[in-house]
Amino acid sequence: MRPLSKHLTDPRHGWFLGLPVLGLLWIGATLVAEPRIERAIEGAGRLAAIAEGGSDPWLRVHAEGRQLVAGGEAPDAAARDAALARLARLEGPRTIRSEIGLIVDASPFVWTAVRETDGAIAVAGSRPAEIGARHLTNLIVPEATGSIVVRDEARAARGAPPDFAVAAAYAVARLRQLAPGASVSITDTGLSLRGAARSLADYDTLRRALAEPPLGFRIDRAEILPPTVSDFQLAVERRRDGGLVLDGNVPSEAARGGLRALAAEAAEGAFVDDRTRAARGLPADLDADALARALVRVAGLLSEGRVRYEGGRISVSGDALDPQAREEIASFLRADVPSGVSAGDVALTVRPLSPYRVVLRRDADSVTLSGHLPDAATRDRLRANLTARLYRERVVDRLRIADGAPEGLSEALAPAVSAFALLVSGELAVSDRTLSLRGESLYAESGARLAETLTRAMPRGWTVQAAVETRDGREPRQDADSCRALFQSEATDRRLRFEPGSALLKASFYPPLDALAALAKRCPDLKVAVLGPTDPPGSKPIPEKDPEPAPAAAADTKKPSAKPAPSKAQDKAQTKTPAQKPDTAAQAKPAVPDEPSLARQRALALTEYLMTAGMRTGQLVPGDTAAPEAVFELR
């Protein structure tokens, strides 16, 4: 056996032999004893916390070695100090570290949840002091996707709205439809959402949910972007009956609204079926509104077919309205498509027009003409006949020229336009040799007799379908004293002065005349004498001008009424076509001399307007004198 090294046997160096052993003993003691110490310290701290009150106390403790960390939100500073003093009396902890916050009054009360990139939900802001953090997490986590992680850094506070937990669960549920980076917040009773939908289905679900917020809460702001798709496409389909079907994608809700408005105008009263879904994916340099206008414009030149944008190209298939429409579509695709779009496949046919259609549609401020006529002369006659019976309404002319018109079309349109002018709103439609008139009239008598009158005026072989309602009798009735008081209160507004030597109504006349007609409808026993004014002595007549465009005579304050044909004083030089029939109102007018005086002409013009605005014949009586200005007297 070899002897030990001399330096190892030296008593001065022998203590080195014990260092490894001591190190191993210290490590073992730490690994075994420290967890026990931490558990003991933490257990003692929790016992102290439970002693603070309740099975779910506000005080939360955990050990970090021999250090005890205290957290939670104390209701006030005194409760915090008392809790720290209780923990300080424990024998195990070396130190006490306080992370205790104080419950404060939060106004506004703001709570925010953010969906992070790893799918977790980070909660910040304030939570109700009466709801523990763990309990609130348990309320909102079932509403989230799967076993989602909630990182709650919200602080307890007073001032939460009622049913806050319901609103928080609703808000977190909305995060399941949003991509990472989205956020939801509750500010008092208002909810705000911001982010991008994960998919088309999530976007639709989210929009439905936003329409029904929790009871007692409202949606203050919803900045939701649609999802991104790789195959953005949009199509407009024209059905045989004139309706339009919208399909594919739109880049935003605003773009959807614009497309619907364009389609409604192009459909001309037919249905619009919107099946589009909002999605991103349209090239950034492509104008979405210009694309929508292009598709609807081309669809308007089809009698049946489909216009489609896909992959940067516009393709068209179906039947063109007429040969000219086919050329217009080809020209448009060659030169007028939006920047960034090119022409795609075009497969168009042209079929004979069947049925041959003409449509006149009247709404609050315009009359729209659409369909086909055989030649420009027929169109000019139609427009002249129509505009002579309109005051304010603008005429939107979309008529096209095409062969195939039924025999007698011009003769049928002349009396039909006269009847159409009596409608407040409605439609005159020709389909081959069938003429239909539907809408609302101011006149009970003329409305009831329109079908009979039109049938007699139609050429041989034509049929008439009329469905005309009347507004007569719908106005609330007023007693005689109220009627007289209202009539007198508005007398100042009815001081009407004509231009010297003229019997033409001015634009300023229409509001007071409309008001008088509306009053007469509420007062069926009201009788009014109309006195035409004379010119002051020495006044010089001015050259006659065309009548100013005037607002529609209003039967009430909501909808404009139909306008009469120009009075005898206004259209004396005009030639009446043989097929035109005298208006019912004109037949009922008081008789006037063949050569009426200027005052009589003016009274007649005022009477005609009032009758067209809804006054009945029995409510108007002729005046027996003249005055410097128009006078309306009760009789």
mmCIF file of C-alpha atoms in Angstrom, residues 254-392:
data_model
loop_
_atom_site.group_PDB
_atom_site.id
_atom_site.type_symbol
_atom_site.label_atom_id
_atom_site.label_comp_id
_atom_site.label_asym_id
_atom_site.label_seq_id
_atom_site.Cartn_x
_atom_site.Cartn_y
_atom_site.Cartn_z
ATOM 1 C CA ALA A 254 -70.227 50.867 -47.110
ATOM 2 C CA ALA A 255 -69.389 49.288 -50.455
ATOM 3 C CA ARG A 256 -72.311 46.890 -50.013
ATOM 4 C CA GLY A 257 -74.673 49.820 -49.450
ATOM 5 C CA GLY A 258 -73.407 51.587 -52.556
ATOM 6 C CA LEU A 259 -73.827 48.452 -54.658
ATOM 7 C CA ARG A 260 -77.387 47.961 -53.394
ATOM 8 C CA ALA A 261 -78.305 51.546 -54.266
ATOM 9 C CA LEU A 262 -76.929 51.149 -57.791
ATOM 10 C CA ALA A 263 -78.757 47.849 -58.219
ATOM 11 C CA ALA A 264 -82.061 49.258 -56.934
ATOM 12 C CA GLU A 265 -81.873 52.070 -59.463
ATOM 13 C CA ALA A 266 -80.989 49.703 -62.304
ATOM 14 C CA ALA A 267 -83.732 47.224 -61.329
ATOM 15 C CA GLU A 268 -86.365 49.949 -61.861
ATOM 16 C CA GLY A 269 -88.780 48.641 -59.274
ATOM 17 C CA ALA A 270 -87.982 44.944 -59.661
ATOM 18 C CA PHE A 271 -86.457 42.947 -56.810
ATOM 19 C CA VAL A 272 -82.820 43.109 -55.701
ATOM 20 C CA ASP A 273 -81.527 39.956 -54.005
ATOM 21 C CA ASP A 274 -78.303 40.740 -52.136
ATOM 22 C CA ARG A 275 -76.228 37.630 -51.426
ATOM 23 C CA THR A 276 -72.860 39.349 -51.130
ATOM 24 C CA ARG A 277 -70.505 38.828 -48.191
ATOM 25 C CA ALA A 278 -67.960 41.334 -46.966
ATOM 26 C CA ALA A 279 -64.335 40.296 -47.445
ATOM 27 C CA ARG A 280 -60.943 41.846 -48.047
ATOM 28 C CA GLY A 281 -58.849 40.750 -50.987
ATOM 29 C CA LEU A 282 -59.625 43.284 -53.704
ATOM 30 C CA PRO A 283 -56.368 44.733 -55.109
ATOM 31 C CA ALA A 284 -55.468 47.963 -53.348
ATOM 32 C CA ASP A 285 -55.219 49.905 -56.612
ATOM 33 C CA LEU A 286 -58.731 48.912 -57.754
ATOM 34 C CA ASP A 287 -61.595 51.297 -56.956
ATOM 35 C CA ALA A 288 -64.386 49.185 -55.449
ATOM 36 C CA ASP A 289 -67.081 51.765 -56.255
ATOM 37 C CA ALA A 290 -65.943 52.018 -59.873
ATOM 38 C CA LEU A 291 -66.042 48.225 -60.155
ATOM 39 C CA ALA A 292 -69.603 48.142 -58.785
ATOM 40 C CA ARG A 293 -70.727 50.837 -61.224
ATOM 41 C CA ALA A 294 -69.167 48.937 -64.122
ATOM 42 C CA LEU A 295 -70.883 45.656 -63.254
ATOM 43 C CA VAL A 296 -74.299 47.260 -62.727
ATOM 44 C CA ARG A 297 -73.958 49.296 -65.917
ATOM 45 C CA VAL A 298 -73.288 46.197 -67.998
ATOM 46 C CA ALA A 299 -76.072 44.270 -66.233
ATOM 47 C CA GLY A 300 -78.452 47.089 -67.169
ATOM 48 C CA LEU A 301 -77.792 46.325 -70.838
ATOM 49 C CA LEU A 302 -78.888 42.705 -70.447
ATOM 50 C CA SER A 303 -82.388 41.319 -70.667
ATOM 51 C CA GLU A 304 -81.077 38.217 -68.936
ATOM 52 C CA GLY A 305 -77.543 37.182 -68.061
ATOM 53 C CA ARG A 306 -74.599 37.535 -65.710
ATOM 54 C CA VAL A 307 -71.686 39.962 -65.296
ATOM 55 C CA ARG A 308 -68.780 38.683 -63.210
ATOM 56 C CA TYR A 309 -65.506 40.080 -61.862
ATOM 57 C CA GLU A 310 -62.871 37.503 -60.998
ATOM 58 C CA GLY A 311 -59.109 37.475 -61.203
ATOM 59 C CA GLY A 312 -58.914 41.055 -62.470
ATOM 60 C CA ARG A 313 -61.276 40.486 -65.423
ATOM 61 C CA ILE A 314 -64.940 41.222 -66.191
ATOM 62 C CA SER A 315 -66.817 38.505 -68.072
ATOM 63 C CA VAL A 316 -70.331 38.747 -69.514
ATOM 64 C CA SER A 317 -72.797 36.103 -70.675
ATOM 65 C CA GLY A 318 -76.498 36.074 -71.542
ATOM 66 C CA ASP A 319 -78.937 38.005 -73.731
ATOM 67 C CA ALA A 320 -78.364 41.670 -74.593
ATOM 68 C CA LEU A 321 -81.320 44.053 -74.511
ATOM 69 C CA ASP A 322 -81.010 44.774 -78.220
ATOM 70 C CA PRO A 323 -78.329 44.903 -80.947
ATOM 71 C CA GLN A 324 -77.228 48.353 -79.795
ATOM 72 C CA ALA A 325 -76.777 47.058 -76.250
ATOM 73 C CA ARG A 326 -74.423 44.337 -77.436
ATOM 74 C CA GLU A 327 -72.259 46.932 -79.172
ATOM 75 C CA GLU A 328 -72.360 49.184 -76.100
ATOM 76 C CA ILE A 329 -71.156 46.347 -73.879
ATOM 77 C CA ALA A 330 -68.306 45.504 -76.240
ATOM 78 C CA SER A 331 -67.266 49.159 -76.438
ATOM 79 C CA PHE A 332 -67.407 49.564 -72.668
ATOM 80 C CA LEU A 333 -65.232 46.513 -72.035
ATOM 81 C CA ARG A 334 -62.699 47.738 -74.565
ATOM 82 C CA ALA A 335 -62.254 51.265 -73.287
ATOM 83 C CA ASP A 336 -64.193 52.159 -70.133
ATOM 84 C CA VAL A 337 -63.523 49.453 -67.538
ATOM 85 C CA PRO A 338 -61.934 50.661 -64.267
ATOM 86 C CA SER A 339 -58.172 50.903 -63.999
ATOM 87 C CA GLY A 340 -56.679 47.546 -63.092
ATOM 88 C CA VAL A 341 -59.470 45.565 -64.790
ATOM 89 C CA SER A 342 -59.437 43.964 -68.222
ATOM 90 C CA ALA A 343 -62.110 42.412 -70.423
ATOM 91 C CA GLY A 344 -62.772 38.720 -69.961
ATOM 92 C CA ASP A 345 -64.948 36.277 -71.853
ATOM 93 C CA VAL A 346 -68.000 37.715 -73.618
ATOM 94 C CA ALA A 347 -70.823 35.421 -74.766
ATOM 95 C CA LEU A 348 -73.860 37.486 -75.742
ATOM 96 C CA THR A 349 -76.877 36.775 -77.913
ATOM 97 C CA VAL A 350 -79.658 39.082 -79.097
ATOM 98 C CA ARG A 351 -83.227 37.837 -79.128
ATOM 99 C CA PRO A 352 -86.332 39.575 -80.463
ATOM 100 C CA LEU A 353 -87.950 41.724 -77.800
ATOM 101 C CA SER A 354 -90.688 39.635 -76.271
ATOM 102 C CA PRO A 355 -92.550 41.060 -74.568
ATOM 103 C CA TYR A 356 -92.078 44.610 -75.839
ATOM 104 C CA ARG A 357 -92.016 46.781 -72.716
ATOM 105 C CA VAL A 358 -92.392 50.443 -71.837
ATOM 106 C CA VAL A 359 -92.422 51.560 -68.185
ATOM 107 C CA LEU A 360 -93.117 54.953 -66.583
ATOM 108 C CA ARG A 361 -92.479 55.082 -62.832
ATOM 109 C CA ARG A 362 -93.271 58.029 -60.564
ATOM 110 C CA ASP A 363 -91.874 58.579 -57.083
ATOM 111 C CA ALA A 364 -91.488 61.556 -54.771
ATOM 112 C CA ASP A 365 -89.335 63.758 -56.984
ATOM 113 C CA SER A 366 -88.813 62.067 -60.344
ATOM 114 C CA VAL A 367 -90.419 60.185 -63.200
ATOM 115 C CA THR A 368 -88.330 57.417 -64.771
ATOM 116 C CA LEU A 369 -88.904 56.232 -68.339
ATOM 117 C CA SER A 370 -87.502 52.864 -69.376
ATOM 118 C CA GLY A 371 -88.034 50.157 -71.940
ATOM 119 C CA HIS A 372 -88.219 50.545 -75.720
ATOM 120 C CA LEU A 373 -89.974 52.709 -78.286
ATOM 121 C CA PRO A 374 -89.997 52.254 -82.058
ATOM 122 C CA ASP A 375 -88.422 55.604 -82.987
ATOM 123 C CA ALA A 376 -87.220 58.975 -81.715
ATOM 124 C CA ALA A 377 -90.418 60.749 -82.788
ATOM 125 C CA THR A 378 -92.519 58.515 -80.541
ATOM 126 C CA ARG A 379 -90.164 59.205 -77.664
ATOM 127 C CA ASP A 380 -90.359 62.962 -78.233
ATOM 128 C CA ARG A 381 -94.175 62.880 -78.264
ATOM 129 C CA LEU A 382 -94.230 60.836 -75.078
ATOM 130 C CA ARG A 383 -91.878 63.211 -73.277
ATOM 131 C CA ALA A 384 -93.765 66.307 -74.445
ATOM 132 C CA ASN A 385 -97.087 64.837 -73.312
ATOM 133 C CA LEU A 386 -95.611 63.909 -69.947
ATOM 134 C CA THR A 387 -93.620 67.041 -69.134
ATOM 135 C CA ALA A 388 -96.660 69.222 -69.899
ATOM 136 C CA ARG A 389 -98.302 67.589 -66.863
ATOM 137 C CA LEU A 390 -95.342 67.871 -64.474
ATOM 138 C CA TYR A 391 -94.045 70.807 -62.469
ATOM 139 C CA ARG A 392 -91.114 69.916 -60.253
#
